[in-house]
mmCIF file of C-alpha atoms and ligand atoms in Angstrom:
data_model
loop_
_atom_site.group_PDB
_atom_site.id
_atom_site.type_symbol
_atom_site.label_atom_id
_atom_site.label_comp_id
_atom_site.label_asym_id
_atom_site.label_seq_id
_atom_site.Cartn_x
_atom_site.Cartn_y
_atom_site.Cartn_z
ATOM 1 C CA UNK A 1 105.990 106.319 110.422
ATOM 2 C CA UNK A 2 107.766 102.887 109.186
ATOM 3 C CA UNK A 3 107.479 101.369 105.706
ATOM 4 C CA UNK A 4 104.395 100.264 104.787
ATOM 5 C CA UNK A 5 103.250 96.856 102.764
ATOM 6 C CA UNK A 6 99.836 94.431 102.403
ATOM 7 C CA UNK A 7 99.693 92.224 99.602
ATOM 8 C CA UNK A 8 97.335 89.477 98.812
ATOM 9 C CA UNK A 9 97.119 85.510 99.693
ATOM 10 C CA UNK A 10 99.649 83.583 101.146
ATOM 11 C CA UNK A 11 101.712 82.671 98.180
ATOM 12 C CA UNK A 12 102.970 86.095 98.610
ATOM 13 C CA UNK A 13 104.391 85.374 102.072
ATOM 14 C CA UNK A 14 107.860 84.240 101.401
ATOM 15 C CA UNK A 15 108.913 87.410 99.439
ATOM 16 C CA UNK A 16 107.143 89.759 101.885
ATOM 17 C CA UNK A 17 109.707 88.191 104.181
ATOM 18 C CA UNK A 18 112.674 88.796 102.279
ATOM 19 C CA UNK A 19 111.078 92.819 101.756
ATOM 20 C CA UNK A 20 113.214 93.937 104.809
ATOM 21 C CA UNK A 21 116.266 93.285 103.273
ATOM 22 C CA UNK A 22 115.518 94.890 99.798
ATOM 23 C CA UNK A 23 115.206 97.916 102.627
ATOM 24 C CA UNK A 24 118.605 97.587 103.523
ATOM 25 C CA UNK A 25 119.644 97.434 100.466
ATOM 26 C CA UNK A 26 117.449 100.466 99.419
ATOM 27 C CA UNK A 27 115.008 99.228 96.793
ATOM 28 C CA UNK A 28 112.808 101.628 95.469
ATOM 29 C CA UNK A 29 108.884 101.164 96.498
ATOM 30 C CA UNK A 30 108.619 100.528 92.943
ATOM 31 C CA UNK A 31 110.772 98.085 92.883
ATOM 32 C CA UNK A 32 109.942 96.129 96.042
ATOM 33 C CA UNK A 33 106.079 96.056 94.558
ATOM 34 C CA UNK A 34 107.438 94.668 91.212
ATOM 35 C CA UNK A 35 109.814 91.894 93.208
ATOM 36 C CA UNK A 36 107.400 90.792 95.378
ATOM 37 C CA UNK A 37 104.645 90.496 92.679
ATOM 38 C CA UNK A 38 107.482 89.172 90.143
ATOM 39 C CA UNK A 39 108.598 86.081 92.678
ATOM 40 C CA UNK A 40 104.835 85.087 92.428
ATOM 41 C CA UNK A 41 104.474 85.147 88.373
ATOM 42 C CA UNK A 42 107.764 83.202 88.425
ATOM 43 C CA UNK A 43 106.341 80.473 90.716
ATOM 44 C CA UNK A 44 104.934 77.740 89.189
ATOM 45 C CA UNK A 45 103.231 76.134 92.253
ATOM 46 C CA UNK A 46 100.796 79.479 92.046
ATOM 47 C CA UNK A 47 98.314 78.364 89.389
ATOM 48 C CA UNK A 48 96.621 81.808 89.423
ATOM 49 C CA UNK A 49 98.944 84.096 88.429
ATOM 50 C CA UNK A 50 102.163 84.314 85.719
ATOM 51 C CA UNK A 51 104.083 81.371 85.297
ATOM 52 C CA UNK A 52 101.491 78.062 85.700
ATOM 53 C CA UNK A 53 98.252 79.804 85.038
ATOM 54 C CA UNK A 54 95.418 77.906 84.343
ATOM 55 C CA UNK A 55 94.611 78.220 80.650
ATOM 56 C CA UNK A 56 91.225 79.606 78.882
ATOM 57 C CA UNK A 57 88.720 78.104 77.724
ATOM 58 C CA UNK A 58 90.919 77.145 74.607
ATOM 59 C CA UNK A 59 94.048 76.094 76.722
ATOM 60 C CA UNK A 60 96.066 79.678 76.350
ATOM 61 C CA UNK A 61 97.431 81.380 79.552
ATOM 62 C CA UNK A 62 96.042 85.211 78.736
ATOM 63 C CA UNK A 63 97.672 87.490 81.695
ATOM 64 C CA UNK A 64 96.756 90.841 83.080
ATOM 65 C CA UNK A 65 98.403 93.281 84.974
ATOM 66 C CA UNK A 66 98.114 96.954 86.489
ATOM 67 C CA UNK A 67 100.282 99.332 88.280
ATOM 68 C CA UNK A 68 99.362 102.596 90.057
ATOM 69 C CA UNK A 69 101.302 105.356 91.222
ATOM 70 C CA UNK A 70 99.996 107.648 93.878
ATOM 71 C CA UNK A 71 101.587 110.886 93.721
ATOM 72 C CA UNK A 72 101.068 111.236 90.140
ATOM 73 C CA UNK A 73 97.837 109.134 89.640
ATOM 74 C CA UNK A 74 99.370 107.932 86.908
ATOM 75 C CA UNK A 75 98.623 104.460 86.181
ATOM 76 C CA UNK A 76 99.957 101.420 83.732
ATOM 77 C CA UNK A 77 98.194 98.250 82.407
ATOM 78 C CA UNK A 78 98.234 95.297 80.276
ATOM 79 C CA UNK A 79 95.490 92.538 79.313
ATOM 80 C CA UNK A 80 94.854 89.344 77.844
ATOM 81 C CA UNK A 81 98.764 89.040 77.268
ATOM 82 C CA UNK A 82 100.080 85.606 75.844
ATOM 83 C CA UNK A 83 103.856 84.317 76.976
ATOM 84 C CA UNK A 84 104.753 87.759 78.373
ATOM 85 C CA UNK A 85 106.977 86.162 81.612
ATOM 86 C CA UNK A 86 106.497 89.455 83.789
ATOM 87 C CA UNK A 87 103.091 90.831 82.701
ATOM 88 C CA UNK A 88 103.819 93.528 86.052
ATOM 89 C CA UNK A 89 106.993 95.285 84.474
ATOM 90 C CA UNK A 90 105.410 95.772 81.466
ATOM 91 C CA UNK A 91 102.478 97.505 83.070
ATOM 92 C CA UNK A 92 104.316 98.943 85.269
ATOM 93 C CA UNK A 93 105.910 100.556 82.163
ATOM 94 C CA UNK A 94 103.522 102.092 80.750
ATOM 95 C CA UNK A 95 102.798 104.666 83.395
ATOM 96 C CA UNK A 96 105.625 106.931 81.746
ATOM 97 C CA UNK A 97 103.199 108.136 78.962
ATOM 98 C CA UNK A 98 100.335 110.696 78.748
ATOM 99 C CA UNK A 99 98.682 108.451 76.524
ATOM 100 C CA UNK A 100 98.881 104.729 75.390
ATOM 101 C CA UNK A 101 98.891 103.707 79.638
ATOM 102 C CA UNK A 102 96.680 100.679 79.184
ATOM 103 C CA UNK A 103 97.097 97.885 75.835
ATOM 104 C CA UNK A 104 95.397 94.869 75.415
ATOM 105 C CA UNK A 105 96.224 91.725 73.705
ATOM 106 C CA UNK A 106 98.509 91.785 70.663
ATOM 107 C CA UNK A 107 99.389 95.556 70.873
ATOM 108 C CA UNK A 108 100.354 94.770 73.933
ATOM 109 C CA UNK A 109 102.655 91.795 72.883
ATOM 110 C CA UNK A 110 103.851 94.079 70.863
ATOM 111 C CA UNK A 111 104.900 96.674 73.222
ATOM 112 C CA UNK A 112 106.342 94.195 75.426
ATOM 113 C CA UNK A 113 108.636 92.903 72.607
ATOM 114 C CA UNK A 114 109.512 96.371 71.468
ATOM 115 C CA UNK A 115 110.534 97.298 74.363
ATOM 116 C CA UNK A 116 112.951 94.339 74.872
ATOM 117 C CA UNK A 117 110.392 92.429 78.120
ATOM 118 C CA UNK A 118 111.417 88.940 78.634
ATOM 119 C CA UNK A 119 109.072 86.213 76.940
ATOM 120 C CA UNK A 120 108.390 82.529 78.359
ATOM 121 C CA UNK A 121 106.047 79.658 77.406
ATOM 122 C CA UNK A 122 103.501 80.362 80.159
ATOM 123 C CA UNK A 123 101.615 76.913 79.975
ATOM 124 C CA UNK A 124 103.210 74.515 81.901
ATOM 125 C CA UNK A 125 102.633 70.872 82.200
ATOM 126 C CA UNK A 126 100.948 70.917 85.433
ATOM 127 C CA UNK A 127 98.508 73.694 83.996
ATOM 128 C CA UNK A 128 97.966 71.778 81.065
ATOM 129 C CA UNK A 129 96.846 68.698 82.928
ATOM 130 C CA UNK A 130 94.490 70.415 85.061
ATOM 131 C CA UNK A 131 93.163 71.991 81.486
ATOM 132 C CA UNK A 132 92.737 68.741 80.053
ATOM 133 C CA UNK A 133 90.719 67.356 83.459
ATOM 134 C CA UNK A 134 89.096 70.120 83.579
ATOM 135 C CA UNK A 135 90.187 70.158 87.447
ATOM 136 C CA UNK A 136 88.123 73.322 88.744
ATOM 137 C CA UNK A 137 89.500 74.050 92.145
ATOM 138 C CA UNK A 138 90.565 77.331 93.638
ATOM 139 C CA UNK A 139 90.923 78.035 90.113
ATOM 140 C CA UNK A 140 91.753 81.960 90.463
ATOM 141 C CA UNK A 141 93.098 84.680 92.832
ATOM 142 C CA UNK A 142 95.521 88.028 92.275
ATOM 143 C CA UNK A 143 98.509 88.638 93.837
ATOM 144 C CA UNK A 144 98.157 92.413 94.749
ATOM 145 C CA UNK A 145 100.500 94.464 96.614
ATOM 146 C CA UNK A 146 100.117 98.278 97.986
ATOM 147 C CA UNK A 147 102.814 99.933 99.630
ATOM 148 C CA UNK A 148 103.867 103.297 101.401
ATOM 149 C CA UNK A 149 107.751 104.295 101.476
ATOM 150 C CA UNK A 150 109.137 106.564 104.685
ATOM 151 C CA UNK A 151 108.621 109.779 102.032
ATOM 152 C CA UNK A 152 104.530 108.988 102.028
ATOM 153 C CA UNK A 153 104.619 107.598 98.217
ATOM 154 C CA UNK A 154 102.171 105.283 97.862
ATOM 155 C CA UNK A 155 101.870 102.804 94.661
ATOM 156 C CA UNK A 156 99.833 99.207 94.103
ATOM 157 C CA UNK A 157 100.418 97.056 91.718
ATOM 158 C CA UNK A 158 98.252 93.425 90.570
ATOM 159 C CA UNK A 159 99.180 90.660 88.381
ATOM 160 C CA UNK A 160 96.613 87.831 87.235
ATOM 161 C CA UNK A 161 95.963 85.096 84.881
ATOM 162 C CA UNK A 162 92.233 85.572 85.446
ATOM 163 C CA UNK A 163 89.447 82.790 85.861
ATOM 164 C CA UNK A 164 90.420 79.668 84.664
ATOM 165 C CA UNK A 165 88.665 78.315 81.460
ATOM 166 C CA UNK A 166 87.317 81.886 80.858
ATOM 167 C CA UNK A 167 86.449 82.459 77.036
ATOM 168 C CA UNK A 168 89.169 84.252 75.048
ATOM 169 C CA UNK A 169 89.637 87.546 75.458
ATOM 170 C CA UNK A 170 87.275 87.787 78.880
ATOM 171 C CA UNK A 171 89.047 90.775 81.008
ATOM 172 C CA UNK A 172 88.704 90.814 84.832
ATOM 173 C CA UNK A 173 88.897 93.771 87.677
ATOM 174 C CA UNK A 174 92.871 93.432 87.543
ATOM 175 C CA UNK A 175 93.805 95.528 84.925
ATOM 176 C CA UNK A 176 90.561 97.945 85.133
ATOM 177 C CA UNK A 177 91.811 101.512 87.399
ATOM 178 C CA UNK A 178 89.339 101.846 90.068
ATOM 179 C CA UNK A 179 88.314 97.931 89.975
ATOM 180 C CA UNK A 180 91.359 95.877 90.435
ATOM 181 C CA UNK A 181 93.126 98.689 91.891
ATOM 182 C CA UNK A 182 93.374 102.259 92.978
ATOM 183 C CA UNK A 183 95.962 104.597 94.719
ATOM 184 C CA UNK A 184 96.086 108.448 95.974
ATOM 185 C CA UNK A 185 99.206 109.135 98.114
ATOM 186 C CA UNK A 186 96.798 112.101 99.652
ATOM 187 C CA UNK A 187 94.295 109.181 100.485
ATOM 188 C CA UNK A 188 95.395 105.400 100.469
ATOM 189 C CA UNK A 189 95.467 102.970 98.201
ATOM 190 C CA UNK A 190 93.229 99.851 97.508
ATOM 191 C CA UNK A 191 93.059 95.843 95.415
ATOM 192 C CA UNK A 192 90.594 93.352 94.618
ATOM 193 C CA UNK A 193 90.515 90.133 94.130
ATOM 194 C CA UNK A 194 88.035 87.367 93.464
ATOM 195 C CA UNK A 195 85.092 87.604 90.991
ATOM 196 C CA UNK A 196 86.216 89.988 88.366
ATOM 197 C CA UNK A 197 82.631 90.606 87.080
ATOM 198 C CA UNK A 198 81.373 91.318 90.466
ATOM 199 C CA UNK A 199 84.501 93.495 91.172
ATOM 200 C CA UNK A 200 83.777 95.784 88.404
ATOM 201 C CA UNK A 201 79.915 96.352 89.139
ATOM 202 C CA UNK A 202 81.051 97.989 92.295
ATOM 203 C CA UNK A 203 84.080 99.790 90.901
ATOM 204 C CA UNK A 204 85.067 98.304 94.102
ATOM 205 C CA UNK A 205 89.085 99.937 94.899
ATOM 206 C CA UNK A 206 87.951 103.397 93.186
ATOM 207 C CA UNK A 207 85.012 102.487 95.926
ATOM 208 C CA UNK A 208 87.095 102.080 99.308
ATOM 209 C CA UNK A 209 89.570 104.854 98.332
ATOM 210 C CA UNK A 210 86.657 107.198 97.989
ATOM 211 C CA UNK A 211 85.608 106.021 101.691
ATOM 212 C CA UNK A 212 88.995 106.489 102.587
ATOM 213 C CA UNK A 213 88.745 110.341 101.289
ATOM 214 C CA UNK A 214 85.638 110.766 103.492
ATOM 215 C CA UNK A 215 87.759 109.835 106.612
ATOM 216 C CA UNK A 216 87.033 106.559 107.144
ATOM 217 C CA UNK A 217 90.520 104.333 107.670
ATOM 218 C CA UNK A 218 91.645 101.556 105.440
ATOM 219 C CA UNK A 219 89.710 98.780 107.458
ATOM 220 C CA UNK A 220 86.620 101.055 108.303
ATOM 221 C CA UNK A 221 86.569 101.889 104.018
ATOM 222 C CA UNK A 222 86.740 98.225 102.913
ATOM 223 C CA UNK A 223 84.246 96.363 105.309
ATOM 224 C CA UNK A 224 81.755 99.686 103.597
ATOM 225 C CA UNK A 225 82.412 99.184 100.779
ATOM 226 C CA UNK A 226 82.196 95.908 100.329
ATOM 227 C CA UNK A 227 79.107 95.621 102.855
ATOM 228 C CA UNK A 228 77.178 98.239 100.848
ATOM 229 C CA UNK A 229 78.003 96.701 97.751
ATOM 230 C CA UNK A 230 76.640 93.250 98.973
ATOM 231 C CA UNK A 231 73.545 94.596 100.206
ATOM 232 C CA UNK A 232 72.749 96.553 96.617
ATOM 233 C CA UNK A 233 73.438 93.773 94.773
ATOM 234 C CA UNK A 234 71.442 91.028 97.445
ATOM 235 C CA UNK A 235 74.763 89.282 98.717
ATOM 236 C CA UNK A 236 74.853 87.517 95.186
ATOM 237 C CA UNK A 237 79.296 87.209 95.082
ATOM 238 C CA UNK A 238 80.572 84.555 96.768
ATOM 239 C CA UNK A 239 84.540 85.965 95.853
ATOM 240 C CA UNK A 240 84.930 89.271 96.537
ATOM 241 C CA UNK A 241 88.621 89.925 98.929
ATOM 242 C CA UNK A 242 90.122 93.530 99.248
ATOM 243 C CA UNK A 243 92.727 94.803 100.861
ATOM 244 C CA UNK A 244 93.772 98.940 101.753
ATOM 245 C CA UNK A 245 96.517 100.795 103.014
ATOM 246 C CA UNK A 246 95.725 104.092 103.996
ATOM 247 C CA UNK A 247 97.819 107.054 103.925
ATOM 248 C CA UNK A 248 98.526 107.309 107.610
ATOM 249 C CA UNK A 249 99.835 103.709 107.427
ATOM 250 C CA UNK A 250 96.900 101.718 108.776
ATOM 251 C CA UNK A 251 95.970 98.227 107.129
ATOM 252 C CA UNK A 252 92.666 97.233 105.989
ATOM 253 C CA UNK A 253 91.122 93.807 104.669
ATOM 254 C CA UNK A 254 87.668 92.479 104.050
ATOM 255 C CA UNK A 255 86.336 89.254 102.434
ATOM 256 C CA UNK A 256 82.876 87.166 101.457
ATOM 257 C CA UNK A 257 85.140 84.150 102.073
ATOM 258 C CA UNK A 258 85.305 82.143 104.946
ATOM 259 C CA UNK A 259 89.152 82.550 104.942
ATOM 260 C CA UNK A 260 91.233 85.291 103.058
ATOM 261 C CA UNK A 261 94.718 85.678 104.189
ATOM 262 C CA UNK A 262 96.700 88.801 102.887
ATOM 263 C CA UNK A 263 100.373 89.882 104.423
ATOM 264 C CA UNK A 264 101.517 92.882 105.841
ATOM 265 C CA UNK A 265 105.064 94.136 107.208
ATOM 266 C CA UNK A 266 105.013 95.067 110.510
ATOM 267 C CA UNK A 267 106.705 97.893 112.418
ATOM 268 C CA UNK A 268 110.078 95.650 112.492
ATOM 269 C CA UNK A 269 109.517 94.747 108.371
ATOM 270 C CA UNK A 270 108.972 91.354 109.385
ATOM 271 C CA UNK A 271 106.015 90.273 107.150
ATOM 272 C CA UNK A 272 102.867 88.524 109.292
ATOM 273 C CA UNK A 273 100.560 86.220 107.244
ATOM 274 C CA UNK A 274 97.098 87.502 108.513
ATOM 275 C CA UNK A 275 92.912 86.173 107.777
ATOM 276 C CA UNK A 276 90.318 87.609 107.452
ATOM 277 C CA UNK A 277 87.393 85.229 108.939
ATOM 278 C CA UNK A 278 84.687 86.266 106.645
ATOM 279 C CA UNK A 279 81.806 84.361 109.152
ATOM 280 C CA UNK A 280 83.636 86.366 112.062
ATOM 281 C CA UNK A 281 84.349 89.981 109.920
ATOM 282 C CA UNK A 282 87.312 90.010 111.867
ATOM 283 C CA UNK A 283 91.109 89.553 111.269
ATOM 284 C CA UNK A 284 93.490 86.944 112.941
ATOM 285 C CA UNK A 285 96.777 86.218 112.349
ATOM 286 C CA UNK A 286 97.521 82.644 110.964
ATOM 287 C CA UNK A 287 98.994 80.556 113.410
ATOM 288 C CA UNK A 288 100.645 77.088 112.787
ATOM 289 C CA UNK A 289 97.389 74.828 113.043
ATOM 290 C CA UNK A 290 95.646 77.159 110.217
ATOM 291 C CA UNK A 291 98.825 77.341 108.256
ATOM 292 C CA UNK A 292 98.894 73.422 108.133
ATOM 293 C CA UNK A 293 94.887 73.401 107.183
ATOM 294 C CA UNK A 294 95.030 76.016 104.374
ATOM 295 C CA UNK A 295 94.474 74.632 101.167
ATOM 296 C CA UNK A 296 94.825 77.404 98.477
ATOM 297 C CA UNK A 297 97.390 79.398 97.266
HETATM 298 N N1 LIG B 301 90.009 89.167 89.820
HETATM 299 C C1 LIG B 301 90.573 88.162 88.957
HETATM 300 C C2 LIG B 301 89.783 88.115 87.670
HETATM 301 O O1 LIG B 301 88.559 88.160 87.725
HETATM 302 C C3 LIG B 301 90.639 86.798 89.553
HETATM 303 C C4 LIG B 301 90.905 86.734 91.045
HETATM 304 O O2 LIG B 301 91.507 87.634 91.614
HETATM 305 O O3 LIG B 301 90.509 85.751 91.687
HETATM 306 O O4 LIG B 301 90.348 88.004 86.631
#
């Protein structure tokens, strides 16, 4: 079975692309997680993650970040992180210890700087305009990727700046095992994005894994879990977008939304920008015309 790789929203298309050469060149799955999640904090342009945030509701950029790895289970995370540049290495970090695998805020500033992580002014101009207007659109997402090397190690790993204008200190999904993420080489792996709060009720990637254990394949486990969840809690989220990779290398994806695209590699590790057409529950893959009408990130 080839190399396997799904990763949220289109921003993360261009890097996906540029995943078949970090093959060649024989990039660890670790490290091909981290790059394509670190070209997205670096961007700007994306105001939902890293690098242009949108600010809280006191005009900080506060970042989270997880990282999972599936042989092990053992997991990293960081949250409500100030002018950390790549909140993802630092959580991806922390997976090394028995203890101490998730800090929060300061503590983990103070890891980061410790440890010798690159800082950056995360606010930029753009973000702090939008702040100041109070401009509310598409105003968050997570870039999450999972992946499966040729040896059937699986990892996922999430970066996020959260909901815009959220109060200090307010922690999403992202950075919560088993909400914003979840991986089991035995099983598959799993993301969320969207609604943090709603995300969490449902423990929702702990949630499609689990279906995933019961036999059900990476699409089969997220349209359940997410359609189960919906119906307990009386189709009240609006935001809720998953994605799965199970361990026998099949995609999944599932969304409220009328639109969620997500990227995968394909068996030539050419990356395909795909949708999922929430009014159809089915997936497409993004041609030019819906390329050219997309408006988010
Ligand atoms: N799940 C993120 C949060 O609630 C935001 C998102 O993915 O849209 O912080």
């Amino acid at each position: 079975m080839g190399y396997k790789l799904i990763s949220t929203w289109k921003m993360s298309y261009r890097k996906m692309s540029e995943v078949k050469e970090m093959l060649k060149r024989k990039y660890s799955l670790q490290e091909i997680i981290e790059a394509v999640i670190m070209a997205v904090e670096d961007n700007p342009d994306f105001q939902s993650v890293g690098y242009g945030g949108l600010p809280n509701s006191e005009g900080i950029v506060e970042l989270d970040a997880g990282y999972m790895d599936g042989d092990s289970l053992a997991f990293g995370a960081i949250s409500g992180v100030r002018n950390i540049k790549n909140p993802i290495l630092v959580a991806s970090s922390l997976i090394k210890g028995k203890t101490n695998n998730y800090l929060t805020a300061r503590g983990a500033e103070k890891y980061a700087k410790e440890k010798g992580f690159k800082s950056r002014r995360m606010l930029t101009e753009k973000a702090r305009e939008k702040y100041q207007n109070r401009v509310k659109e598409n105003s968050h997402d997570t870039i999450c990727v999972i992946g499966r090397d040729l040896n059937g190690s699986m990892a996922v790993g999430v970066s996020t700046s959260g909901l815009f204008m959220k109060h200090p200190g307010r922690v999403g999904d992202s950075p919560i095992i088993g909400s914003g993420y979840y991986c089991d080489s035995q099983i598959g792996g799993a993301a969320a994005t969207g609604i943090g709060e709603d995300i969490m009720r449902g423990c929702l990637s702990a949630a499609i894994v689990n279906y995933m254990r019961q036999g059900l394949n990476a699409q089969k486990a997220c349209q359940e879990a997410l359609f189960s969840y919906l119906k307990r809690v009386n189709n009240e989220p609006k935001a809720i977008s998953l994605i799965a990779l199970d361990k026998d290398g099949n995609y999944g994806a599932c969304s409220t939304l009328p639109d969620f695209p997500f990227v995968i590699l394909d068996e030539n590790n050419q990356a395909r920008l795909m949708v999922y057409r929430g009014q159809e529950k089915r997936i497409i893959e993004a041609d030019e015309n819906w390329i050219n009408s997309y408006q988010g990130d």
